[in-house]
CSV table of C-alpha atoms in Angstrom, one decimal:
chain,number,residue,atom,x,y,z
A,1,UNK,CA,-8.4,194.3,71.0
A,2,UNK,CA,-6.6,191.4,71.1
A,3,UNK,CA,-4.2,188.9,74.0
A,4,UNK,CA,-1.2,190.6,73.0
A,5,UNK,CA,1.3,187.6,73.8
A,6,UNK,CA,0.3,188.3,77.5
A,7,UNK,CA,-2.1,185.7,77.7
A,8,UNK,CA,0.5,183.3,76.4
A,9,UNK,CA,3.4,184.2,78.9
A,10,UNK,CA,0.8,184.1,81.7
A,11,UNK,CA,-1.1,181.1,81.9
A,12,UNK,CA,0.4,180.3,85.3
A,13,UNK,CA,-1.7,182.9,86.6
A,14,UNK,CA,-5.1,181.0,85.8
A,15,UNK,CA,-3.4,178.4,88.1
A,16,UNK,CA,-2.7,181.0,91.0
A,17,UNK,CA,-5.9,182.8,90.7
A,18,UNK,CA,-4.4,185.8,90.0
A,19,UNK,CA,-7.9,187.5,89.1
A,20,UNK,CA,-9.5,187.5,92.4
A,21,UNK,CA,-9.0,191.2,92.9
A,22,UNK,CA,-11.5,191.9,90.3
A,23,UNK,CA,-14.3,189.8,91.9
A,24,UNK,CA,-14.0,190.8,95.0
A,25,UNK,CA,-13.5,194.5,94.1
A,26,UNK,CA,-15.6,195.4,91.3
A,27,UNK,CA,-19.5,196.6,92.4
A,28,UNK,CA,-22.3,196.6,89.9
A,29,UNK,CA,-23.8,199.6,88.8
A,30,UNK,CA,-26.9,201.2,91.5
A,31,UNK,CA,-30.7,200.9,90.2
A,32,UNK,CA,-30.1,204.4,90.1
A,33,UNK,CA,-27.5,204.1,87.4
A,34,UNK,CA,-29.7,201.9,85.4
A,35,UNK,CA,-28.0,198.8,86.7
A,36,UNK,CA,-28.4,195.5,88.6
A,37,UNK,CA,-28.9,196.1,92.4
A,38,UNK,CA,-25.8,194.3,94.0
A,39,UNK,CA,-25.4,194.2,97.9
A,40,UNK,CA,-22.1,194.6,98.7
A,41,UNK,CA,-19.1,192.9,96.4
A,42,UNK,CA,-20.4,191.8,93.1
A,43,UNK,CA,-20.5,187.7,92.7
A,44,UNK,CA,-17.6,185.8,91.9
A,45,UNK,CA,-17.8,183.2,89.2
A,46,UNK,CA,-15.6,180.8,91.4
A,47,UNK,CA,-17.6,180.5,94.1
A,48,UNK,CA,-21.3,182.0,92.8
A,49,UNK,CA,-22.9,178.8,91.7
A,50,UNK,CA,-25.9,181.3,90.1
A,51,UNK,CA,-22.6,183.0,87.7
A,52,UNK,CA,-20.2,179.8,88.3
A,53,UNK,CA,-20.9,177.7,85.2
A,54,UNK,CA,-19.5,179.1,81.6
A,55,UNK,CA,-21.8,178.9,78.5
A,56,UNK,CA,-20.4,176.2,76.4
A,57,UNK,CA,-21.4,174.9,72.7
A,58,UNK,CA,-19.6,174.9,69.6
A,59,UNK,CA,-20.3,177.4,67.1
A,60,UNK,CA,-21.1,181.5,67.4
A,61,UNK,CA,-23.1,183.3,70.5
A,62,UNK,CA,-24.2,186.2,72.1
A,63,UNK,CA,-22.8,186.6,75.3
A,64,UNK,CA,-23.8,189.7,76.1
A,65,UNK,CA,-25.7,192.5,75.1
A,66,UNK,CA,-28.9,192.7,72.1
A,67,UNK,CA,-29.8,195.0,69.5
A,68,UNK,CA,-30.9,197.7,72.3
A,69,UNK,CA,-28.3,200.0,73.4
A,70,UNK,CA,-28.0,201.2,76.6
A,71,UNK,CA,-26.3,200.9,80.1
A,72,UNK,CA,-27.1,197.7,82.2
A,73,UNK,CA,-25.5,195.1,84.0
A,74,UNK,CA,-27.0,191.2,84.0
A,75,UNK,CA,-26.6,188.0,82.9
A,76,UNK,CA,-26.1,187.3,79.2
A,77,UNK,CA,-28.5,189.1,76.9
A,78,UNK,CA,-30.2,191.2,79.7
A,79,UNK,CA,-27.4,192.9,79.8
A,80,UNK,CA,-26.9,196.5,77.9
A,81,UNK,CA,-23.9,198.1,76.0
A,82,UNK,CA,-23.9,201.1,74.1
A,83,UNK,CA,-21.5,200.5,70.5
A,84,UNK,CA,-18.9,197.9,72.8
A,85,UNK,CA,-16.0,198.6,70.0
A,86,UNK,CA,-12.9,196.9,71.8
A,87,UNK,CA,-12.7,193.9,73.8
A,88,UNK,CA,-9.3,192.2,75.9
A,89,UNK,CA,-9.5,188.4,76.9
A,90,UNK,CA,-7.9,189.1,80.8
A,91,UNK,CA,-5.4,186.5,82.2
A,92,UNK,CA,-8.5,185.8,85.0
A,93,UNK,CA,-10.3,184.4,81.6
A,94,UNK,CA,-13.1,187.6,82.0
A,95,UNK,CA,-13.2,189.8,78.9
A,96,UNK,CA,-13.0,193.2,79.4
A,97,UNK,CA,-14.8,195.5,76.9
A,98,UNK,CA,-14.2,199.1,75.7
A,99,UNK,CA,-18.0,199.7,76.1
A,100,UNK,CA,-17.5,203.1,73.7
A,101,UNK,CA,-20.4,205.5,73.9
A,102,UNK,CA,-21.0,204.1,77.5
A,103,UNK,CA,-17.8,205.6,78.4
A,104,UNK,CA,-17.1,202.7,80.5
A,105,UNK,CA,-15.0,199.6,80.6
A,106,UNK,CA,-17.1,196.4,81.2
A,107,UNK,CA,-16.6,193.1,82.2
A,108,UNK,CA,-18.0,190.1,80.9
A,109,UNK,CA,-17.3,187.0,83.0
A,110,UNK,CA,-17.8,183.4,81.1
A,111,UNK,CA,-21.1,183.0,82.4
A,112,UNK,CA,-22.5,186.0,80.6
A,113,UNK,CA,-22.5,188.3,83.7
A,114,UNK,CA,-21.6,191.7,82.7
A,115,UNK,CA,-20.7,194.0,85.7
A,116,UNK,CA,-19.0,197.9,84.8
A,117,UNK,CA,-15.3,197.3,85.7
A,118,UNK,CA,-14.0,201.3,85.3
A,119,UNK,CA,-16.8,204.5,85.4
A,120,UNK,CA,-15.2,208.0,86.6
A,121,UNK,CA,-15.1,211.4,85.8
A,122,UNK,CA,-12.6,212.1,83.2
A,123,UNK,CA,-12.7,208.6,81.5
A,124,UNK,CA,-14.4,209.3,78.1
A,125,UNK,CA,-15.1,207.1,74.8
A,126,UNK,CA,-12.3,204.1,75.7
A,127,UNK,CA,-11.3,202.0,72.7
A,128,UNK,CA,-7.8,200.5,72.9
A,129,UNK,CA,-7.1,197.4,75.7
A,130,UNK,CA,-4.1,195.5,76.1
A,131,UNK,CA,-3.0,193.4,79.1
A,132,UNK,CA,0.6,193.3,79.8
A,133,UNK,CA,2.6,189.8,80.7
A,134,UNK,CA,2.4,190.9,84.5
A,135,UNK,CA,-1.2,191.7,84.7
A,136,UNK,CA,-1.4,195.1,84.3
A,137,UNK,CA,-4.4,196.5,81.8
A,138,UNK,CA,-4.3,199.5,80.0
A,139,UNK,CA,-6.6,201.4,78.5
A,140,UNK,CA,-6.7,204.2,75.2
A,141,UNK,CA,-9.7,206.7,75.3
A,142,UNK,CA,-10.7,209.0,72.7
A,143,UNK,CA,-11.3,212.1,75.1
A,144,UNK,CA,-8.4,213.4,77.8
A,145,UNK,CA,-9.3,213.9,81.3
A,146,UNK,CA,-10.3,217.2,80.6
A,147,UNK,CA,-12.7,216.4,78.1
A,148,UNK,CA,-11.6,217.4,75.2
A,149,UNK,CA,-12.2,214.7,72.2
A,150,UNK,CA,-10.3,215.1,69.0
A,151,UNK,CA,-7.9,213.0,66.8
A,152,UNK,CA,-4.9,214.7,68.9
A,153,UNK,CA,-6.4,214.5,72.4
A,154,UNK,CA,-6.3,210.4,72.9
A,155,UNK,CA,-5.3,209.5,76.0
A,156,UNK,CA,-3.5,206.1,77.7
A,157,UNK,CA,-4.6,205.2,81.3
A,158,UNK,CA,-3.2,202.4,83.4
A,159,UNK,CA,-6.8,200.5,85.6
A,160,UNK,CA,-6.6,199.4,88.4
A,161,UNK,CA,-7.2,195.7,88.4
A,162,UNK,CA,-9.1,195.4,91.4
A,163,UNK,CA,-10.7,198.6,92.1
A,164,UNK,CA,-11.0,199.7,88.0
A,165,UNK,CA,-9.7,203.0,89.0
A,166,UNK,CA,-8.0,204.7,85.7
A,167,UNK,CA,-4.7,206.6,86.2
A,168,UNK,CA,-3.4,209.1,83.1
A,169,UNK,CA,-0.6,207.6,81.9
A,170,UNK,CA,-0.3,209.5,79.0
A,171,UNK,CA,-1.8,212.3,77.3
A,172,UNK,CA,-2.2,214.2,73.7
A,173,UNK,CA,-1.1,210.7,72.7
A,174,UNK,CA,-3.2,211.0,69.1
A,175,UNK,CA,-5.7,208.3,68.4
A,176,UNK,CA,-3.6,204.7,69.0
A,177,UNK,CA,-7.0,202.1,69.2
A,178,UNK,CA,-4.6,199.6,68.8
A,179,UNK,CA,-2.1,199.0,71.8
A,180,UNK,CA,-0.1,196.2,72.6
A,181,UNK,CA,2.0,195.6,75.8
A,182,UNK,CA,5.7,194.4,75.3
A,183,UNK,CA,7.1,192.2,77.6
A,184,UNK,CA,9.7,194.9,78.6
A,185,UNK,CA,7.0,197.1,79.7
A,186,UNK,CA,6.7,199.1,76.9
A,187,UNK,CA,3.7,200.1,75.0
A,188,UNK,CA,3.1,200.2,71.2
A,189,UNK,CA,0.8,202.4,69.7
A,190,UNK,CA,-0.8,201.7,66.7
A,191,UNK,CA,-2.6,205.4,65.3
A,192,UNK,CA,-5.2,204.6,63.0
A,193,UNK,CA,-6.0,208.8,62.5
A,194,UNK,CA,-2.2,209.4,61.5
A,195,UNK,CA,-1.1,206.7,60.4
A,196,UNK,CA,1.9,206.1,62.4
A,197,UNK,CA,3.5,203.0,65.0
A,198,UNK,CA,4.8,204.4,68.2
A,199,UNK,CA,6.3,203.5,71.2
A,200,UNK,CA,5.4,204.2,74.5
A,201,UNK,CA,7.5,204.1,78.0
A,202,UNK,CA,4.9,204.3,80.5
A,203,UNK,CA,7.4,204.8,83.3
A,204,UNK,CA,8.1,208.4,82.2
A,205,UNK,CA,5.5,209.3,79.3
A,206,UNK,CA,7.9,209.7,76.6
A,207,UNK,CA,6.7,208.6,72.9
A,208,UNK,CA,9.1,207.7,70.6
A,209,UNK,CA,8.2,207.2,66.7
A,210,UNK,CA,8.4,203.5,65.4
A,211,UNK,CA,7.3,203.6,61.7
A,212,UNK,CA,5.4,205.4,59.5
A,213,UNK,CA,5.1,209.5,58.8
A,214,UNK,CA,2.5,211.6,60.7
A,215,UNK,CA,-0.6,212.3,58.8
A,216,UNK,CA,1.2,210.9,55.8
A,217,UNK,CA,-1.3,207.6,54.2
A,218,UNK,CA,0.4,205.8,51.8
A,219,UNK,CA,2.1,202.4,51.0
A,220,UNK,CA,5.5,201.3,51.3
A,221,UNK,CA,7.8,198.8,52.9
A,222,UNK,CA,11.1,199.9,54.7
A,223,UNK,CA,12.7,201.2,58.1
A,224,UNK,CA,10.8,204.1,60.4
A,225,UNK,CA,10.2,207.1,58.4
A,226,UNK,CA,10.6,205.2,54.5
A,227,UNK,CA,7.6,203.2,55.4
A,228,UNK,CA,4.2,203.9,55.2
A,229,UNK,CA,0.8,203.1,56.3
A,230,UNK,CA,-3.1,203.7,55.8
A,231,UNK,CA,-5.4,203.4,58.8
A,232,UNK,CA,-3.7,200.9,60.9
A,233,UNK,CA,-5.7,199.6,63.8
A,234,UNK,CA,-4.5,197.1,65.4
A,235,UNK,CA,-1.4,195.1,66.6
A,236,UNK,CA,-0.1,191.6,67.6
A,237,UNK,CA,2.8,190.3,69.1
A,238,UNK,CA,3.8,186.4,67.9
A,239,UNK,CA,5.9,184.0,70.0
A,240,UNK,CA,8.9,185.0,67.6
A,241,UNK,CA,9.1,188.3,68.6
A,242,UNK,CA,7.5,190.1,65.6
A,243,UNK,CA,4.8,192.6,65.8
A,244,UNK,CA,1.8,192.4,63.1
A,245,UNK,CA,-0.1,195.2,62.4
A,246,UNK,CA,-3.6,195.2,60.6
A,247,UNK,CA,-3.2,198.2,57.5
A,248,UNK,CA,-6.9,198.8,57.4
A,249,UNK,CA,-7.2,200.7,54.4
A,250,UNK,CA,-4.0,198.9,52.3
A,251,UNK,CA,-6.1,195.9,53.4
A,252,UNK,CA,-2.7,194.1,54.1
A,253,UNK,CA,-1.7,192.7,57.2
A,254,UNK,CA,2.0,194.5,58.1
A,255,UNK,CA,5.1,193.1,59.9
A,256,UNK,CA,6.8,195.7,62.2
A,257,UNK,CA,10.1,194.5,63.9
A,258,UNK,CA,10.9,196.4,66.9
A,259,UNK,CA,14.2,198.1,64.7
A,260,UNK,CA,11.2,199.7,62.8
A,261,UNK,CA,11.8,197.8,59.8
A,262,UNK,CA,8.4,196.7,58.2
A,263,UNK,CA,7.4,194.6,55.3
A,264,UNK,CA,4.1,193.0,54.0
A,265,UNK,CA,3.0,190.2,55.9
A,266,UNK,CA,-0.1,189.0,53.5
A,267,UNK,CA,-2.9,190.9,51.6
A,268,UNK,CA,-2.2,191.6,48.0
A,269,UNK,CA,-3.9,195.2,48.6
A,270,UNK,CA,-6.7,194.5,46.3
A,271,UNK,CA,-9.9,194.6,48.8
A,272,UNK,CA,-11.4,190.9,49.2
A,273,UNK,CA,-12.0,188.2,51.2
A,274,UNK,CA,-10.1,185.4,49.2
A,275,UNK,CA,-8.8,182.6,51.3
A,276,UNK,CA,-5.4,180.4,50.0
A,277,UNK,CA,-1.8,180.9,50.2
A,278,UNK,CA,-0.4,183.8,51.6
A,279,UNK,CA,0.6,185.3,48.5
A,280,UNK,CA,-2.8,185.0,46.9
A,281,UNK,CA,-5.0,185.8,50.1
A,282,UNK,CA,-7.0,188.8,50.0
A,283,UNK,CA,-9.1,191.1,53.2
A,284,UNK,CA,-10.9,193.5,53.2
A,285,UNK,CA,-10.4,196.5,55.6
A,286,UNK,CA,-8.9,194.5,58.5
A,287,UNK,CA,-9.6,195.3,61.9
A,288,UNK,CA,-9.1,193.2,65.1
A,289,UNK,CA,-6.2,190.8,65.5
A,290,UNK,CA,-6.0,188.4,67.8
A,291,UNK,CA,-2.8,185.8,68.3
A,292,UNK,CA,-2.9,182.3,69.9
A,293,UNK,CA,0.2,180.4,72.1
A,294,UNK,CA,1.5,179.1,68.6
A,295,UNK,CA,1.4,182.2,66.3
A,296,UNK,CA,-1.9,181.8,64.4
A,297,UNK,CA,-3.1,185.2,64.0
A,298,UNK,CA,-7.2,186.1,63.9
A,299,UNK,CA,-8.3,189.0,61.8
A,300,UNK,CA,-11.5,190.7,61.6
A,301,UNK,CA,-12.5,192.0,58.3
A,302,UNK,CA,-14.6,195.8,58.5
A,303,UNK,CA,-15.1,195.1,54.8
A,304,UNK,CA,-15.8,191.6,54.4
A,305,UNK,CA,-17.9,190.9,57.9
A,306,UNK,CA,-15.8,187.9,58.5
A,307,UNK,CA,-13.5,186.3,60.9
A,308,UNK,CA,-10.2,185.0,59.1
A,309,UNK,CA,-7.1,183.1,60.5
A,310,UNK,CA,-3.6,183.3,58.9
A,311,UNK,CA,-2.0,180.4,59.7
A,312,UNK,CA,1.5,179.9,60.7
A,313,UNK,CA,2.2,177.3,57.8
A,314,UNK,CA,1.1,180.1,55.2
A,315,UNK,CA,-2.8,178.9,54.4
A,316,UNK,CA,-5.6,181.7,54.8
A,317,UNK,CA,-9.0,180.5,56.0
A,318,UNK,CA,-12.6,182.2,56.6
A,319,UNK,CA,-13.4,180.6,60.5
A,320,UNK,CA,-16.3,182.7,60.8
A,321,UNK,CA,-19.1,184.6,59.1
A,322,UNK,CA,-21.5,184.7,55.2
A,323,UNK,CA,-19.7,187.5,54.5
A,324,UNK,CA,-22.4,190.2,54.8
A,325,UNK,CA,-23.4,191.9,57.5
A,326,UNK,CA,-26.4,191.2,59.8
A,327,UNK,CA,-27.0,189.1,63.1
A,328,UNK,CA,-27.1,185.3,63.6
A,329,UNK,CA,-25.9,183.2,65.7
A,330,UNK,CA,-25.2,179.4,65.3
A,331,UNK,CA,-22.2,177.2,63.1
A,332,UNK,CA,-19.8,179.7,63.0
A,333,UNK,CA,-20.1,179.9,58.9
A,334,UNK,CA,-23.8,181.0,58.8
A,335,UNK,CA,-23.1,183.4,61.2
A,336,UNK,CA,-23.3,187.0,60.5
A,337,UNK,CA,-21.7,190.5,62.7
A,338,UNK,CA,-21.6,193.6,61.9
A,339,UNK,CA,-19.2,195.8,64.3
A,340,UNK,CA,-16.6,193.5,64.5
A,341,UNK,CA,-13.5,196.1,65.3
A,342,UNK,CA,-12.6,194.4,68.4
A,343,UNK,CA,-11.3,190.9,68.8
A,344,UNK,CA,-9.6,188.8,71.1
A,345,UNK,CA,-8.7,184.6,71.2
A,346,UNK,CA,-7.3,181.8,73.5
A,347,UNK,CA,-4.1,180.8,73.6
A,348,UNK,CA,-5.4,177.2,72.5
A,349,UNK,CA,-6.8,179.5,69.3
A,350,UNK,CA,-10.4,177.3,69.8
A,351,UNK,CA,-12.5,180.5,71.1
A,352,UNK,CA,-12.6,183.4,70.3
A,353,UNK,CA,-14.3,187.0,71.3
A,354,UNK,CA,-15.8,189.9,69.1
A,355,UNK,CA,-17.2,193.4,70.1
A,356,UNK,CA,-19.9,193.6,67.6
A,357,UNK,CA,-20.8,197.2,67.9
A,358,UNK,CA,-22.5,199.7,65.4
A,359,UNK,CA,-19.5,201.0,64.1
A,360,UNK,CA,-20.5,205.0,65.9
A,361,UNK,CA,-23.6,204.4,63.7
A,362,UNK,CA,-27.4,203.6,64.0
A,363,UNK,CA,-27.1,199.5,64.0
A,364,UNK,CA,-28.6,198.1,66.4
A,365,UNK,CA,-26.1,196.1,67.4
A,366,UNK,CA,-24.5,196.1,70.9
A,367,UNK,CA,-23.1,192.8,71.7
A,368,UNK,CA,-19.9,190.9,72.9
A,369,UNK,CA,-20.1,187.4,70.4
A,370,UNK,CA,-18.1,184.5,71.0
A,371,UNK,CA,-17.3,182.0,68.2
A,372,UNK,CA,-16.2,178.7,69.7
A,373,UNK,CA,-14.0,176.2,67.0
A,374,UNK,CA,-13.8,172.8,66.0
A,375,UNK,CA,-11.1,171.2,64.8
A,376,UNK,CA,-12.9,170.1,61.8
A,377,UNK,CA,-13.9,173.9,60.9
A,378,UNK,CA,-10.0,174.9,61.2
């Protein structure tokens, strides 16, 4: 999942150290647990000279997790995930990961440390993240607190950003892995299982329909209820106010205004991964979005097994990835993913995050990637 303008209206808050209640309050897991043995508040990266110093290079990396699944804290690839599908770059400059079958949310500091940011009863299969402008994360999981897991029981929980505690927020919310926080303090909720973009007020509960028709696939531009969609999994806001939704299976990328009036942003609908002008540019089943500071937007391709950036002056590129799926690290276009349905990027649009899970399946593949540009590669 993706910055979600929040990153962008926040930088001030790398500046203030905002994220110190993280470090100081979350604990890694007990040897019991299958973790790291931690005495007392886990390290922070600030002051920790052992988990201080980021991993830098150009090009693609694993920065956490390995083909093994499981559940384990560390450093780097020592560390275990089980299918991580979602992934939010915090405005502390951690990345916090949906860590799926886990049914955790984990933290991945720039160092590689992993530590488990949110474990309690109740808090089952999370997928959608999204950090609002003040801070605040939320969270989407596919079970309610109760436990029951079905395309009608997703649930939205407000953590804790210091503790990782998970409140309800919402529930029988459908299945909206994408989320987005707006900057007045809204949610939207983008419902891959029924096709629909909803809004959220997380003040009082209340859902509201944005566009799109309940268990009604299809495609078509036009206001609320004329318009349609086909698996839509994930949203964006840009600096100009306009939401941009990934259509998975119209393999289109949408724009939603906040009137509900959506039209086609680019994607021909023909599945492909042809880069060029907008109106040519083909994906195929996009996923993740991601947005930098100056309205570049970052699309993962389910499909294709690529990273792609829309550009704001209309050209479509391939950033990342052969195009097949696999696992290889290195210049970011011999690299190969295979989960790829979570993605997040800086404002500065140079580095970017992917959870590179196994899709529910049998892949092993359990990792957190980061692909770090070039200019020259843009």
């Amino acid at each position: 999942m993706t910055i979600k303008l929040a990153y962008a209206l926040s930088l001030c808050m790398f500046a203030s150290g905002c994220g110190a209640g993280v470090a100081e309050g979350v604990e890694a897991l007990s040897a019991e647990d299958g973790g790291v043995v931690v005495d007392g508040p886990a390290p922070d990266p600030r002051t920790d000279p052992a988990t201080a110093t980021p991993i830098v290079g150009a090009g693609v990396i694993t920065l956490a997790g390995g083909a093994q699944s499981g559940l384990a804290d560390g450093v780097g690839t020592s560390a275990r995930f089980n299918n991580p599908a979602n992934l939010a770059l915090g405005p502390d400059g951690n990345v916090y990961v949906a860590d799926h079958d886990n049914d955790e949310v984990r933290l991945v500091r720039p160092s590689g440390m992993t530590l488990t940011f949110t474990r309690q009863p109740g808090f089952s299969h999370p997928f959608g993240l999204a950090f609002a402008p003040d801070g605040t994360l939320y969270a989407q999981t596919d079970s309610d607190d109760r436990g029951e897991r079905s395309i009608h029981s997703g649930m939205i929980w407000r953590l804790d950003r210091r503790t990782g505690a998970a409140t309800p927020v919402a529930r029988n919310a459908g299945r909206p892995r994408g989320l987005l926080a707006l900057p007045d303090g809204r949610l939207v909720m983008v419902d891959n299982e029924h096709h629909v973009v909803r809004l959220l007020d997380p003040r009082t509960g209340a859902m509201t329909d944005l566009a799109g028709v309940h268990d009604a696939p299809g495609f078509a531009d036009g206001t609320g209820a004329a318009a349609r969609f086909d698996q839509p999994s994930d949203v964006v806001l840009t600096s100009d106010g306009r939401l941009i939704v990934a259509d998975r299976s119209n393999h289109r990328l949408r724009v939603v205004t906040l009137a509900g009036v959506v039209s086609t942003y680019v994607g021909t609908g023909a599945p492909g991964s042809i880069d060029g002008h907008w109106s040519t540019a083909t994906f195929n089943l996009p996923q993740g979005l991601g947005v930098d500071a100056d309205g570049n937007v970052f699309v993962t391709e389910l499909g294709g097994f690529n990273v792609r950036r829309v550009a704001i002056d209309g050209m479509v590129t391939t950033v990342a990835g052969v195009g097949a799926p696999g696992y290889a690290d290195g210049e970011a276009p011999q690299a190969m993913f295979f989960g790829m349905e979570g993605l997040d990027v800086s404002p500065d649009g140079q580095t970017l995050y992917v959870a590179d899970g196994n899709r529910g399946g049998t892949e092993a593949s359990h990792r957190i990637r980061r692909i770090e540009l070039v200019d020259d590669k843009l």
